[in-house]
Coordinates of C-alpha atoms in Angstrom, one line a residue:
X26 CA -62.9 51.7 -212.7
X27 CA -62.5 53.5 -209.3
X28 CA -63.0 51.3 -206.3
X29 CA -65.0 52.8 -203.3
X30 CA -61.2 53.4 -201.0
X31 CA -59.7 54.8 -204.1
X32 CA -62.9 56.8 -204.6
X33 CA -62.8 58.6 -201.2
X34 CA -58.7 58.8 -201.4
X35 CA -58.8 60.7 -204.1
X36 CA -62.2 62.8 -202.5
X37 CA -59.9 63.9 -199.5
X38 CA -56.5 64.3 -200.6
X39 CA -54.8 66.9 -199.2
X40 CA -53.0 67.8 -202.0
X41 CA -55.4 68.2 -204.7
X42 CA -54.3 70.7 -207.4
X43 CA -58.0 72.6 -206.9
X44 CA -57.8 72.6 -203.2
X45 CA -56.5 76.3 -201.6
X46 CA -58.3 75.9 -198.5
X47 CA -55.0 75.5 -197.0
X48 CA -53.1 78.7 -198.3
X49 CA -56.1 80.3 -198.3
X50 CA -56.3 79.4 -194.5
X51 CA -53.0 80.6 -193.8
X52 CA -53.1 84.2 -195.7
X53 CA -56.5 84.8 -194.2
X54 CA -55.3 83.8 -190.7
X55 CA -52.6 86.7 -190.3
X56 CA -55.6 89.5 -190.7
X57 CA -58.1 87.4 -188.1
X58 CA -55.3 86.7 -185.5
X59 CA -54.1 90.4 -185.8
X60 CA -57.3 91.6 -185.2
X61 CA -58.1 89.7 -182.1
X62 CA -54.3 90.5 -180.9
X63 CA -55.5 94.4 -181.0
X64 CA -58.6 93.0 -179.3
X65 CA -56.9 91.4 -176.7
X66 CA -54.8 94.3 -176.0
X67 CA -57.4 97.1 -175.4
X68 CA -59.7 94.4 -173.7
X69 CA -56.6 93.9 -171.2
X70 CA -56.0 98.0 -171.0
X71 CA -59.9 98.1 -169.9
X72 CA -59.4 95.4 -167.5
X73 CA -56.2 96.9 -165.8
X74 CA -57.1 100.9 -165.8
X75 CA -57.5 101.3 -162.3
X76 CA -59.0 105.0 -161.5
X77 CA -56.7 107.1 -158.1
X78 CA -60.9 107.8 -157.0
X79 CA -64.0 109.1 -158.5
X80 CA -62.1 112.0 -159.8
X81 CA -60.1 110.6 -161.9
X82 CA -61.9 111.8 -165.3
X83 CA -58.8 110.9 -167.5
X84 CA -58.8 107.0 -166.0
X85 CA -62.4 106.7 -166.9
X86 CA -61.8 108.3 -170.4
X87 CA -59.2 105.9 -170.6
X88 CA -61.3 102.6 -170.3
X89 CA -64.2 104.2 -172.4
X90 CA -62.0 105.0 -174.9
X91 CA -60.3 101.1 -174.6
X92 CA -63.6 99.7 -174.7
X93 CA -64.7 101.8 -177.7
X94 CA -61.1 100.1 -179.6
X95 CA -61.9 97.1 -178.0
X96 CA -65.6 96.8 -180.3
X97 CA -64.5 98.2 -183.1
X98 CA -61.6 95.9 -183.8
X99 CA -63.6 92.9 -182.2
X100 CA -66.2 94.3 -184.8
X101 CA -63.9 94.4 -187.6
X102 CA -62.4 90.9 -187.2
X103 CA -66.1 89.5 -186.9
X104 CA -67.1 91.8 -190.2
X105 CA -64.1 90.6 -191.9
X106 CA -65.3 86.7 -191.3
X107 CA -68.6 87.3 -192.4
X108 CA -67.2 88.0 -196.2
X109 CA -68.8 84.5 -198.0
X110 CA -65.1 83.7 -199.0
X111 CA -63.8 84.1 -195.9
X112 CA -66.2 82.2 -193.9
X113 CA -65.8 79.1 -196.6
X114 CA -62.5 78.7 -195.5
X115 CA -62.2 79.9 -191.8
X116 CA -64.7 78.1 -188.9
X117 CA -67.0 79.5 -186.8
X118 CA -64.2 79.7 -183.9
X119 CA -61.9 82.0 -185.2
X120 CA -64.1 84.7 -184.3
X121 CA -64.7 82.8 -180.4
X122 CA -62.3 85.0 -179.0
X123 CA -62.8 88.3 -180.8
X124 CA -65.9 88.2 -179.9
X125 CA -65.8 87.2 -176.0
X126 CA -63.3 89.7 -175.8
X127 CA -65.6 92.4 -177.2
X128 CA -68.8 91.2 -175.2
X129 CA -66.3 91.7 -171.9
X130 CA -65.5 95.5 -173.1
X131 CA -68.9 96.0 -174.2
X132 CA -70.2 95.0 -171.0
X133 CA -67.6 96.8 -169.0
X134 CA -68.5 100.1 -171.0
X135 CA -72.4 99.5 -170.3
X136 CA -71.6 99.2 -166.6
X137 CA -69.5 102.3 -166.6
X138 CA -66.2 101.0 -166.7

């Protein structure tokens, strides 16, 4: 007869033959994280493109084109969290800074860079 401790010992043990949350955690934590490293990166290009003057056409290509990277991979990380077995596994905030990242390039490409 299980007592009510033992009962929600063996309920939340850690090491539970059934339980992959934890690998599963880990594997899909490479994909996530190098998705919002990508994110990061083109978010800080479109932060620190500064055009020479209103002329400079290839400076202003340059941050569209950044903030067009900067959605899509912010987009594919938070596409890649939406799969059922992903988001089982993986909370809500991995995709916090993904997705702050691609609402600042999406609003930088809105305003015109």
């Amino acid at each position: 007869m299980v007592q009510g401790g033992e009962r929600a010992a063996l309920v939340n043990d850690p090491y539970h033959p059934d339980d992959d949350r934890g690998c599963l955690r880990l594997v899909l934590a490479v994909p996530l994280t190098l998705l919002t490293l990508i994110t990061a990166y083109f978010c800080w290009t479109v932060l620190t493109i500064q055009p020479s003057g209103p002329w400079d056409e290839h400076a202003y290509a340059g941050i569209v084109l950044s903030c067009v990277l900067t959605v899509a991979a912010a987009g594919a990380a938070i596409g890649l969290w939406l799969l059922p077995s992903v988001r089982r596994v993986m909370r809500w905030w991995w995709m916090g800074p993904a997705l702050l990242l691609g609402l600042v390039a999406g609003a930088c490409w809105v305003m015109g860079g």
